[in-house]
Short mmCIF file of C-alpha atoms in Angstrom, two decimals:
data_model
loop_
_atom_site.label_atom_id
_atom_site.label_comp_id
_atom_site.label_asym_id
_atom_site.label_seq_id
_atom_site.Cartn_x
_atom_site.Cartn_y
_atom_site.Cartn_z
CA MET A 1 -26.44 -9.94 34.82
CA LYS A 2 -25.30 -13.49 33.44
CA LYS A 3 -28.63 -13.46 31.03
CA VAL A 4 -27.58 -10.02 29.81
CA TYR A 5 -24.04 -11.70 29.19
CA ASP A 6 -25.40 -14.85 27.35
CA GLN A 7 -27.36 -12.97 24.83
CA ILE A 8 -23.91 -10.56 24.21
CA CYS A 9 -22.12 -13.55 23.55
CA ASP A 10 -25.11 -15.26 21.34
CA PHE A 11 -25.33 -12.01 19.57
CA MET A 12 -21.82 -11.62 18.89
CA SER A 13 -21.43 -13.84 15.67
CA GLU A 14 -18.92 -13.09 13.22
CA LYS A 15 -21.52 -12.95 10.60
CA LYS A 16 -22.55 -9.70 12.51
CA MET A 17 -19.75 -8.28 13.21
CA ALA A 18 -18.61 -9.06 9.38
CA LEU A 19 -21.68 -6.72 8.39
CA THR A 20 -20.94 -4.19 10.82
CA SER A 21 -17.43 -3.31 10.00
CA ILE A 22 -18.07 -3.49 6.28
CA GLY A 23 -20.64 -0.42 6.85
CA ILE A 24 -17.95 1.27 8.76
CA PHE A 25 -15.15 0.44 6.40
CA VAL A 26 -17.72 1.64 3.82
CA LEU A 27 -18.12 4.96 6.05
CA LEU A 28 -14.63 5.56 6.51
CA ILE A 29 -13.98 5.10 2.73
CA LEU A 30 -16.08 8.05 2.17
CA PRO A 31 -14.24 11.24 2.72
CA ILE A 32 -11.66 9.76 0.47
CA GLY A 33 -13.53 9.22 -2.29
CA TYR A 34 -14.84 12.88 -2.27
CA LEU A 35 -11.77 14.28 -1.99
CA SER A 36 -11.06 12.21 -5.29
CA PHE A 37 -13.23 14.95 -7.12
CA VAL A 38 -10.91 17.57 -5.69
CA ASN A 39 -7.54 15.90 -6.05
CA ARG A 40 -4.85 17.32 -8.67
CA ALA A 41 -1.68 16.32 -10.27
CA SER A 42 1.37 17.72 -8.82
CA GLY A 43 5.03 18.24 -9.33
CA ASP A 44 6.68 15.24 -10.68
CA ASP A 45 3.44 14.20 -12.32
CA TYR A 46 4.04 16.94 -14.84
CA GLY A 47 7.64 16.29 -15.54
CA TYR A 48 7.41 12.53 -15.65
CA GLY A 49 4.07 13.32 -17.85
CA THR A 50 5.41 16.42 -20.60
CA LEU A 51 6.66 13.71 -23.27
CA THR A 52 3.46 11.41 -23.29
CA ARG A 53 1.17 14.59 -22.80
CA ALA A 54 2.89 16.15 -25.59
CA ALA A 55 2.47 13.03 -27.92
CA TRP A 56 -1.54 12.42 -26.81
CA THR A 57 -2.25 15.49 -27.85
CA GLY A 58 -0.22 15.98 -31.03
CA SER A 59 -1.78 12.17 -31.89
CA HIS A 60 -4.04 10.67 -30.32
CA SER A 61 -2.22 7.66 -30.58
CA LEU A 62 -1.37 5.34 -27.94
CA ILE A 63 1.49 3.70 -30.01
CA GLN A 64 3.13 7.10 -29.87
CA VAL A 65 2.38 7.64 -26.16
CA PHE A 66 4.12 4.24 -25.36
CA ARG A 67 7.21 5.95 -27.84
CA ALA A 68 7.07 8.89 -25.68
CA ALA A 69 7.47 6.73 -22.80
CA TRP A 70 10.26 4.84 -24.03
CA GLU A 71 12.08 7.95 -24.09
CA THR A 72 11.35 9.24 -20.59
CA ILE A 73 12.31 5.92 -19.42
CA LYS A 74 16.19 6.65 -21.38
CA GLY A 75 15.64 10.43 -20.27
CA TYR A 76 15.31 9.04 -16.63
CA TYR A 77 17.69 6.96 -16.44
CA GLY A 78 20.72 8.60 -17.36
CA SER A 79 19.71 11.70 -14.97
CA TRP A 80 18.15 10.47 -12.10
CA GLN A 81 16.81 7.01 -11.67
CA GLY A 82 17.13 2.87 -12.81
CA THR A 83 13.23 2.15 -12.14
CA TRP A 84 12.26 2.37 -15.81
CA PHE A 85 8.67 -0.14 -14.64
CA SER A 86 8.03 2.80 -12.05
CA ILE A 87 9.08 5.71 -14.49
CA PHE A 88 7.11 4.11 -17.29
CA VAL A 89 4.20 4.47 -14.87
CA PHE A 90 4.63 7.56 -13.98
CA SER A 91 4.50 8.35 -17.92
CA LEU A 92 0.99 7.53 -18.14
CA GLN A 93 -0.13 9.89 -15.00
CA PRO A 94 -3.85 10.42 -15.79
CA GLU A 95 -3.78 14.20 -16.72
CA VAL A 96 -1.50 13.15 -19.51
CA PHE A 97 -5.24 11.73 -20.81
CA HIS A 98 -7.38 14.78 -19.94
CA GLU A 99 -7.15 17.62 -17.53
CA ASP A 100 -10.29 15.83 -15.51
CA ALA A 101 -8.77 12.33 -15.45
CA TYR A 102 -6.95 12.30 -11.70
CA VAL A 103 -9.86 11.81 -10.36
CA ILE A 104 -9.35 8.51 -10.87
CA VAL A 105 -6.34 7.97 -8.76
CA ALA A 106 -7.86 7.76 -5.54
CA PHE A 107 -10.45 5.03 -6.42
CA LEU A 108 -7.42 2.92 -8.69
CA MET A 109 -4.99 2.98 -6.01
CA LEU A 110 -8.00 1.88 -3.05
CA PHE A 111 -9.32 -0.96 -5.76
CA LEU A 112 -5.25 -2.14 -5.75
CA TRP A 113 -5.15 -1.85 -2.19
CA ILE A 114 -8.47 -3.72 -1.14
CA GLY A 115 -8.37 -5.88 -4.38
CA SER A 116 -5.26 -7.55 -3.41
CA THR A 117 -5.50 -7.89 0.49
CA PHE A 118 -8.90 -9.64 -0.25
CA LEU A 119 -7.28 -11.84 -2.64
CA LEU A 120 -4.64 -12.55 -0.03
CA PHE A 121 -6.20 -12.60 2.63
CA ARG A 122 -8.97 -15.13 0.64
CA GLU A 123 -6.51 -17.39 -0.57
CA ILE A 124 -4.58 -18.00 3.26
CA LEU A 125 -7.41 -17.99 5.47
CA TYR A 126 -10.60 -19.21 3.76
CA LYS A 127 -8.78 -21.54 0.93
CA GLU A 128 -5.52 -22.85 2.94
CA LEU A 129 -7.18 -22.59 6.40
CA ASP A 130 -11.01 -23.39 5.95
CA ILE A 131 -11.80 -20.23 8.17
CA ASN A 132 -15.50 -19.72 7.37
CA ILE A 133 -16.32 -16.99 5.14
CA TRP A 134 -17.29 -14.31 7.65
CA SER A 135 -14.59 -14.69 9.65
CA TYR A 136 -12.07 -14.27 7.08
CA ARG A 137 -13.94 -11.37 5.68
CA LEU A 138 -14.20 -9.67 9.39
CA ILE A 139 -10.30 -10.37 9.56
CA THR A 140 -9.53 -8.71 5.96
CA ILE A 141 -12.01 -5.60 6.97
CA VAL A 142 -10.29 -4.88 10.05
CA PHE A 143 -6.92 -5.36 8.86
CA LEU A 144 -7.60 -3.03 5.97
CA VAL A 145 -9.00 -0.14 8.23
CA LEU A 146 -5.85 -0.43 10.25
CA SER A 147 -3.74 -0.46 6.69
CA ILE A 148 -5.85 2.72 5.22
CA GLU A 149 -6.34 4.83 8.38
CA PHE A 150 -2.85 4.58 10.17
CA ILE A 151 -0.79 4.78 6.95
CA PRO A 152 2.26 7.32 7.05
CA SER A 153 1.43 9.02 3.88
CA THR A 154 -1.98 8.94 2.58
CA LYS A 155 -0.02 11.34 -0.25
CA SER A 156 1.87 8.23 -0.98
CA SER A 157 -0.43 6.08 -1.11
CA ILE A 158 -3.78 6.90 -2.32
CA PHE A 159 -3.71 10.79 -3.58
CA TRP A 160 -0.26 11.12 -5.77
CA PHE A 161 0.00 9.49 -9.08
CA ASN A 162 3.56 9.61 -9.26
CA GLY A 163 4.06 7.88 -5.30
CA ALA A 164 1.31 6.13 -5.33
CA ALA A 165 2.27 3.92 -8.70
CA HIS A 166 5.93 3.87 -7.18
CA TYR A 167 5.11 2.04 -3.64
CA MET A 168 1.18 1.27 -3.86
CA LEU A 169 0.94 -0.34 -7.22
CA PRO A 170 4.02 -2.15 -6.44
CA PHE A 171 2.66 -3.57 -2.77
CA ALA A 172 -0.25 -4.73 -4.65
CA MET A 173 1.28 -6.91 -7.21
CA CYS A 174 3.34 -8.14 -4.44
CA GLN A 175 0.06 -9.42 -2.47
CA LEU A 176 -1.17 -10.68 -6.05
CA LEU A 177 2.41 -12.59 -6.23
CA ILE A 178 2.17 -14.35 -2.80
CA VAL A 179 -1.60 -15.33 -4.10
CA TRP A 180 0.08 -17.14 -7.46
CA LEU A 181 2.91 -18.67 -5.50
CA LEU A 182 0.73 -20.30 -2.83
CA ARG A 183 -1.60 -21.59 -5.64
CA TYR A 184 1.53 -22.43 -7.96
CA GLY A 185 3.12 -24.83 -5.10
CA LYS A 186 0.22 -26.18 -4.93
CA GLU A 187 -1.09 -26.83 -9.01
CA TYR A 188 1.97 -26.20 -11.37
CA LYS A 189 -0.45 -24.67 -13.47
CA VAL A 190 1.09 -22.63 -16.28
CA LYS A 191 -1.31 -19.72 -15.56
CA TYR A 192 0.46 -18.97 -12.26
CA PHE A 193 3.72 -19.22 -13.55
CA ILE A 194 3.36 -16.82 -16.35
CA GLY A 195 1.65 -14.61 -13.53
CA ILE A 196 4.51 -14.91 -11.09
CA THR A 197 7.31 -14.25 -13.86
CA VAL A 198 5.37 -10.91 -15.48
CA ILE A 199 5.10 -9.50 -11.69
CA MET A 200 8.23 -10.38 -10.69
CA ALA A 201 9.88 -9.68 -13.93
CA LEU A 202 8.12 -6.08 -13.54
CA LEU A 203 9.17 -5.40 -9.99
CA GLY A 204 12.76 -5.95 -10.97
CA GLY A 205 12.28 -2.53 -12.52
CA SER A 206 10.38 -0.79 -9.27
CA ASN A 207 10.61 0.62 -6.08
CA TYR A 208 13.81 -1.92 -4.17
CA GLN A 209 11.26 -2.66 -0.95
CA ALA A 210 9.23 -4.63 -3.42
CA ALA A 211 11.22 -6.29 -5.56
CA LEU A 212 12.96 -7.21 -2.75
CA PHE A 213 9.85 -8.74 -1.20
CA ALA A 214 9.41 -10.07 -4.16
CA LEU A 215 12.47 -12.22 -4.23
CA ILE A 216 11.96 -13.22 -0.67
CA ALA A 217 8.43 -14.02 -1.07
CA ALA A 218 9.60 -16.73 -4.20
CA PHE A 219 12.52 -18.30 -2.01
CA TYR A 220 10.47 -19.13 0.76
CA THR A 221 7.80 -20.75 -0.97
CA GLY A 222 10.24 -23.04 -3.21
CA ILE A 223 12.26 -23.77 0.39
CA VAL A 224 8.90 -24.75 2.09
CA ASN A 225 7.35 -26.31 -0.89
CA TYR A 226 10.57 -28.51 -1.63
CA ILE A 227 11.15 -29.73 1.85
CA LYS A 228 7.35 -30.79 2.17
CA LYS A 229 6.90 -32.18 -0.83
CA LYS A 230 10.36 -33.40 -2.36
CA ASP A 231 8.76 -31.98 -5.73
CA LYS A 232 11.84 -30.23 -7.98
CA HIS A 233 8.61 -28.89 -10.19
CA ILE A 234 8.90 -26.03 -7.21
CA LEU A 235 12.58 -25.11 -8.63
CA SER A 236 10.97 -23.70 -11.83
CA LEU A 237 10.73 -20.48 -9.74
CA LEU A 238 14.39 -19.95 -10.36
CA ILE A 239 13.23 -18.49 -14.11
CA PRO A 240 11.21 -15.75 -12.66
CA THR A 241 13.48 -14.91 -10.17
CA ALA A 242 16.58 -14.69 -12.74
CA VAL A 243 14.10 -12.58 -14.74
CA GLU A 244 13.57 -10.41 -11.17
CA MET A 245 17.16 -10.18 -10.94
CA ALA A 246 18.11 -9.14 -14.67
CA GLY A 247 15.80 -6.56 -14.28
CA LEU A 248 16.52 -5.33 -11.19
CA ILE A 249 20.30 -5.07 -12.01
CA VAL A 250 19.37 -3.22 -15.23
CA SER A 251 17.82 -0.42 -12.62
CA MET A 252 20.48 -0.32 -10.18
CA LYS A 253 23.33 -0.10 -13.07
CA ALA A 254 21.55 2.98 -13.78
CA PRO A 255 23.89 6.19 -14.20
CA GLY A 256 20.89 8.18 -12.93
CA ASN A 257 21.45 6.14 -9.82
CA LYS A 258 25.08 8.31 -8.81
CA VAL A 259 23.00 11.52 -9.66
CA ARG A 260 20.36 10.77 -7.14
CA GLY A 261 22.33 8.96 -4.65
CA GLY A 262 26.01 10.70 -4.87
CA GLU A 263 28.76 9.43 -6.76
CA GLU A 264 29.89 6.82 -3.90
CA PHE A 265 26.60 5.53 -4.33
CA GLY A 266 26.88 1.72 -5.45
CA PHE A 267 27.34 -2.01 -4.38
CA SER A 268 29.69 -2.59 -1.39
CA VAL A 269 29.97 -6.05 0.45
CA GLN A 270 30.62 -4.10 3.94
CA ALA A 271 27.83 -1.77 3.25
CA GLY A 272 25.91 -4.89 2.52
CA LEU A 273 26.80 -6.55 5.94
CA LYS A 274 26.15 -3.39 8.14
CA THR A 275 22.72 -3.38 6.48
CA ILE A 276 21.77 -6.43 7.65
CA GLY A 277 22.47 -5.79 10.96
CA LEU A 278 20.85 -2.14 11.13
CA SER A 279 17.80 -3.40 9.35
CA PHE A 280 16.86 -6.02 11.93
CA LEU A 281 17.73 -3.12 14.78
CA GLU A 282 15.50 -0.70 12.69
CA GLY A 283 12.86 -3.54 12.76
CA ALA A 284 12.89 -3.81 16.48
CA LYS A 285 12.52 0.26 16.98
CA SER A 286 9.79 0.48 14.43
CA LEU A 287 7.48 -1.89 16.52
CA PHE A 288 7.60 0.50 19.45
CA GLY A 289 7.46 3.91 16.56
CA TYR A 290 4.37 2.74 16.09
CA LEU A 291 3.13 1.86 19.90
CA LYS A 292 3.92 5.42 20.38
CA ASP A 293 2.77 7.15 17.20
CA ASN A 294 -0.63 5.46 17.69
CA PRO A 295 -1.67 2.85 19.92
CA LEU A 296 -5.00 2.10 18.53
CA ILE A 297 -2.70 0.29 15.73
CA TYR A 298 -2.35 -2.44 18.22
CA VAL A 299 -5.78 -2.50 19.49
CA GLY A 300 -6.76 -3.06 16.26
CA LEU A 301 -4.12 -6.06 16.01
CA PHE A 302 -5.41 -7.16 19.32
CA PHE A 303 -8.92 -7.89 17.48
CA ILE A 304 -7.43 -9.22 14.88
CA PHE A 305 -5.78 -11.69 16.93
CA LEU A 306 -9.10 -12.43 19.00
CA PHE A 307 -10.87 -12.66 15.71
CA MET A 308 -8.66 -15.16 14.93
CA LEU A 309 -9.03 -17.74 18.07
CA GLU A 310 -12.77 -17.59 17.16
CA ALA A 311 -12.42 -18.54 13.54
CA PHE A 312 -10.05 -21.46 14.66
CA ARG A 313 -12.60 -22.50 17.54
CA GLU A 314 -15.16 -22.55 15.05
CA ARG A 315 -13.54 -24.53 12.38
CA ASP A 316 -12.48 -27.22 15.04
CA VAL A 317 -16.15 -27.29 16.16
CA LYS A 318 -17.85 -28.03 12.96
CA GLU A 319 -15.05 -30.74 11.65
CA LYS A 320 -14.91 -32.13 15.33
CA GLU A 321 -11.27 -32.68 14.59
CA LYS A 322 -8.18 -30.34 14.38
CA ARG A 323 -6.82 -29.98 11.22
CA LYS A 324 -3.09 -30.49 10.45
CA PHE A 325 -1.50 -27.23 11.44
CA TYR A 326 -0.59 -25.21 7.54
CA PHE A 327 2.91 -24.19 8.95
CA ASP A 328 5.21 -27.20 10.14
CA HIS A 329 7.34 -25.04 12.00
CA PRO A 330 5.95 -22.20 13.71
CA ILE A 331 9.00 -20.58 15.15
CA LEU A 332 10.63 -20.64 11.89
CA SER A 333 7.92 -19.55 10.43
CA ILE A 334 7.37 -16.47 12.45
CA ALA A 335 11.20 -16.33 12.54
CA ALA A 336 11.12 -16.00 8.86
CA LEU A 337 8.27 -13.27 8.70
CA SER A 338 10.68 -11.39 10.76
CA CYS A 339 13.21 -11.47 8.37
CA LEU A 340 10.92 -10.27 5.56
CA TYR A 341 10.02 -7.49 7.47
CA CYS A 342 13.28 -6.18 8.51
CA ALA A 343 14.61 -6.53 5.60
CA MET A 344 11.94 -3.70 4.13
CA HIS A 345 14.34 -1.16 5.93
CA ALA A 346 17.38 -2.63 4.04
CA PRO A 347 17.40 -0.25 0.98
CA ALA A 348 16.33 3.28 2.23
CA ILE A 349 19.57 2.16 5.18
CA TYR A 350 21.89 0.85 2.43
CA ALA A 351 21.12 4.22 0.76
CA GLY A 352 21.61 6.41 3.09
CA VAL A 353 19.86 9.47 1.60
CA TYR A 354 16.48 11.03 1.99
CA VAL A 355 13.64 8.68 1.17
CA SER A 356 9.72 9.83 0.41
CA GLY A 357 7.02 8.72 2.72
CA GLY A 358 6.48 5.54 0.04
CA VAL A 359 9.19 3.84 1.63
CA TYR A 360 7.78 4.14 5.47
CA ASN A 361 4.37 3.13 3.97
CA MET A 362 6.01 -0.12 2.70
CA ASN A 363 7.28 -0.59 6.03
CA TYR A 364 3.74 -0.30 7.48
CA GLN A 365 2.23 -2.27 5.39
CA VAL A 366 4.67 -5.32 5.77
CA PHE A 367 4.83 -4.81 9.52
CA LEU A 368 0.94 -5.10 9.43
CA LEU A 369 1.19 -8.36 7.23
CA TRP A 370 4.15 -9.29 9.42
CA ALA A 371 1.55 -9.16 12.85
CA CYS A 372 -1.33 -10.79 10.97
CA GLY A 373 1.14 -14.05 10.14
CA SER A 374 2.94 -14.63 13.18
CA PHE A 375 -0.72 -14.05 15.40
CA LEU A 376 -2.03 -16.98 12.82
CA ILE A 377 0.56 -18.86 13.56
CA ILE A 378 0.05 -18.29 17.42
CA ALA A 379 -3.77 -18.22 17.62
CA GLN A 380 -3.96 -22.10 16.16
CA LYS A 381 -0.65 -23.17 18.07
CA SER A 382 -2.48 -21.88 21.07
CA LEU A 383 -5.44 -24.12 20.22
CA GLU A 384 -3.95 -27.08 20.57
CA TYR A 385 -2.86 -26.54 23.97
CA MET A 386 -5.94 -24.98 25.48
CA LYS A 387 -7.69 -27.30 27.85
CA ALA A 388 -10.52 -25.13 27.91
CA SER A 389 -14.06 -26.50 26.45
CA LYS A 390 -14.58 -24.23 23.20
CA LYS A 391 -17.51 -23.31 24.24
CA VAL A 392 -15.69 -21.67 27.25
CA LEU A 393 -12.83 -20.59 25.19
CA HIS A 394 -15.67 -18.43 23.35
CA ARG A 395 -17.65 -16.93 26.57
CA GLU A 396 -14.54 -16.60 29.06
CA ILE A 397 -11.78 -15.37 27.09
CA ILE A 398 -12.57 -14.38 23.25
CA ILE A 399 -15.93 -12.50 23.94
CA PRO A 400 -14.62 -10.67 26.86
CA GLY A 401 -11.28 -9.98 25.27
CA ILE A 402 -13.22 -7.86 22.21
CA LEU A 403 -15.26 -6.24 24.88
CA PHE A 404 -12.28 -4.98 26.50
CA GLY A 405 -10.88 -4.03 23.40
CA PHE A 406 -13.99 -1.60 22.63
CA VAL A 407 -13.25 -0.11 25.76
CA VAL A 408 -9.48 0.53 25.27
CA LEU A 409 -10.07 1.82 21.65
CA PHE A 410 -12.84 4.25 23.33
CA VAL A 411 -10.46 5.69 25.92
CA GLY A 412 -7.73 5.73 23.37
CA ARG A 413 -10.47 7.93 20.90
CA ILE A 414 -8.22 11.18 20.72
CA PHE A 415 -5.70 9.17 18.33
CA ILE A 416 -8.47 8.93 15.91
CA LYS A 417 -7.82 12.50 15.12
CA ASP A 418 -4.42 11.05 13.15
CA THR A 419 -6.80 8.97 11.00
CA THR A 420 -6.71 8.86 7.26
CA SER A 421 -10.43 9.62 7.36
CA PHE A 422 -10.78 11.88 10.11
CA ILE A 423 -7.86 14.27 8.26
CA SER A 424 -9.43 14.04 4.62
CA LEU A 425 -13.01 15.06 6.67
CA GLU A 426 -10.93 17.49 8.90
CA TYR A 427 -10.19 18.82 5.02
CA ILE A 428 -13.53 18.81 3.25
CA ALA A 429 -15.35 20.37 6.69
CA SER A 430 -12.99 23.82 6.86
CA GLY A 431 -13.51 24.55 2.98
CA GLN A 432 -10.43 23.82 2.50
CA ALA A 433 -11.09 21.20 0.04
CA SER A 434 -13.40 22.99 -2.15
CA ASP A 435 -11.34 26.11 -1.88
CA TYR A 436 -8.50 24.02 -3.21
CA LYS A 437 -10.49 22.79 -6.24
CA GLU A 438 -11.81 26.43 -7.17
CA GLN A 439 -8.00 27.13 -7.21
CA MET A 440 -6.71 24.28 -9.47
CA ASP A 441 -9.71 24.59 -11.74
CA LEU A 442 -8.81 28.16 -12.24
CA GLN A 443 -4.91 27.47 -12.53
CA THR A 444 -5.76 24.58 -15.03
CA ARG A 445 -8.16 27.13 -17.20
CA LEU A 446 -4.78 29.45 -17.17
CA LEU A 447 -2.44 26.94 -18.25
CA LEU A 448 -4.50 25.19 -21.01
CA ASP A 449 -5.38 28.93 -22.40
CA GLU A 450 -3.71 28.45 -25.89
CA SER A 451 -3.58 32.53 -26.54
CA THR A 452 -1.25 32.87 -23.63
CA GLU A 453 2.59 31.87 -23.82
CA ASP A 454 3.97 33.15 -20.26
CA VAL A 455 1.40 32.33 -17.83
CA VAL A 456 1.44 33.89 -14.36
CA LEU A 457 -1.01 31.82 -12.01
CA PRO A 458 -2.36 33.07 -8.23
CA SER A 459 -0.01 31.66 -5.60
CA ILE A 460 -2.02 28.47 -3.72
CA ASN A 461 -0.73 27.14 -0.49
CA TYR A 462 1.58 24.20 0.01
CA VAL A 463 -0.41 22.76 3.05
CA GLN A 464 -3.50 20.94 2.02
CA GLY A 465 -3.86 18.23 4.28
CA PRO A 466 -3.99 14.56 2.41
CA LEU A 467 -3.43 15.64 -0.74
CA MET A 468 0.22 16.15 -2.54
CA HIS A 469 0.65 19.44 -3.52
CA MET A 470 4.18 21.13 -4.87
CA PRO A 471 3.15 24.77 -5.59
CA VAL A 472 4.18 27.04 -8.52
CA THR A 473 6.19 29.44 -7.10
CA ASP A 474 8.16 33.20 -7.73
CA ASP A 475 10.92 31.74 -9.45
CA VAL A 476 9.88 30.82 -12.66
CA GLU A 477 13.74 28.48 -12.73
CA ALA A 478 12.22 26.39 -9.63
CA PHE A 479 11.40 22.71 -10.07
CA VAL A 480 7.89 22.84 -10.58
CA ASN A 481 7.61 25.72 -12.33
CA THR A 482 9.69 23.96 -15.36
CA VAL A 483 7.72 20.61 -15.12
CA VAL A 484 4.46 22.19 -15.06
CA ARG A 485 5.95 24.76 -17.92
CA ARG A 486 6.94 22.26 -19.92
CA PHE A 487 4.01 19.95 -19.40
CA TYR A 488 1.76 22.59 -20.96
CA GLY A 489 4.30 24.15 -23.54
CA LYS A 490 4.44 27.60 -22.43
CA ASN A 491 7.42 29.56 -22.54
CA SER A 492 7.27 30.78 -18.66
CA VAL A 493 5.54 30.08 -15.75
CA ILE A 494 5.22 32.22 -12.53
CA ALA A 495 2.98 32.42 -9.48
CA ILE A 496 2.34 36.01 -7.11
CA PRO A 497 0.48 36.60 -4.19
CA ARG A 498 -3.65 35.88 -4.91
CA SER A 499 -4.19 39.30 -4.01
CA GLU A 500 -1.62 40.95 -6.14
CA TRP A 501 -2.87 38.60 -9.32
CA ASN A 502 -6.67 39.52 -8.47
CA GLU A 503 -6.08 43.42 -8.95
CA LYS A 504 -4.34 42.95 -12.19
CA TYR A 505 -5.75 39.52 -13.78
CA GLY A 506 -9.28 39.23 -11.54
CA GLU A 507 -12.61 38.91 -13.16
#
């Protein structure tokens, strides 16, 4: 039995586990990739893209498109919301340029999501902490599996351009911002300063969670570097901070915010202080909420912690001397990460209005960063106090822990049905995906028919698995009917029951 266990220990290397995890990750992404070809614009995509589509179809000039985007920003700034950068991106939704272009949305969002995560983890684990390349890849892949598979809303993170552009794009920008902040803190190169300034400027016109994240990250970076190096160069971060604050003020002062949030929407010191307290409470509550909703999230985090322990063990064995801990004050560092996580709840609490799934996505993604950052600190600090040899640590703690994690994963496999890949695969296998594609292809053909100004569409089911679909209804004045009509330049658009449509218009 001991011989079998020794063989298991020898077999379970970081490289083999990393390669296996990459293979599994690719398989998990395949159903999402398939649905990319089924995915279509919906609801707000049409509203924000009305002027830009008219500009593109009328001139095929990007200059005219950008002018139309500016007009879109002005219109929504006064009537609905002030997040000017998000509105600019909304107005460039893919179907503005071609009816089949929406296929790029899921691929684009996954690229931003996966790419920014690898850059961030590579900077911290591989470059800063000298963890070997296979351990860094293994930890990153497991993190991405947790992030993508258990994201609260697939619509606002992957498939719906409007939602993903408002939350996923800014989140990816925040992760890239951290990378450039870390590099700037070491080298003070102009290119990183320019990158930081551009990102923070744009985040000032994005969702408030991302804007707050960027401000806190810049503040932490400045404080840590100034304390460690006493170098006043880091104070130059006050410039991008001021630029973001200016953009944020412009966003918050928009007349449209009162339309969306009510006449009482505005700044209040009392409400701000109350929000801070409630944010910490909500942050603590959400930790138990994730455990209740899907315990597999914590199983995955347990794996990450063990992989971090193993990575530090391997590094220390090779270097023979322990590298100085990256975080000089572990407790303060974990506390700072906790404050960052809790701060993500503040905008929604302060607004006091209904929020979209993208808000919960941002909360969840920062929760995972908080957990991994805290585990990273605990893992390295734990090795400093462990008296066991590095070999004993590997054989008697890490490998048994990994095997135990797989057992728990198997026992809790029922929760796999709530993952993004399972939901996507179920949607495909049921035939709903192909049926939806056929219906949307027909709808698009009818809307593009220049010989008809009053379009009658067969109704489409609202429930479309992981995809976002806001259907045209039987009310010609309804929001979706109105934005679809304007987007395609029609007099009216209405939907009737499919059976009735087939009798009247079916071929």
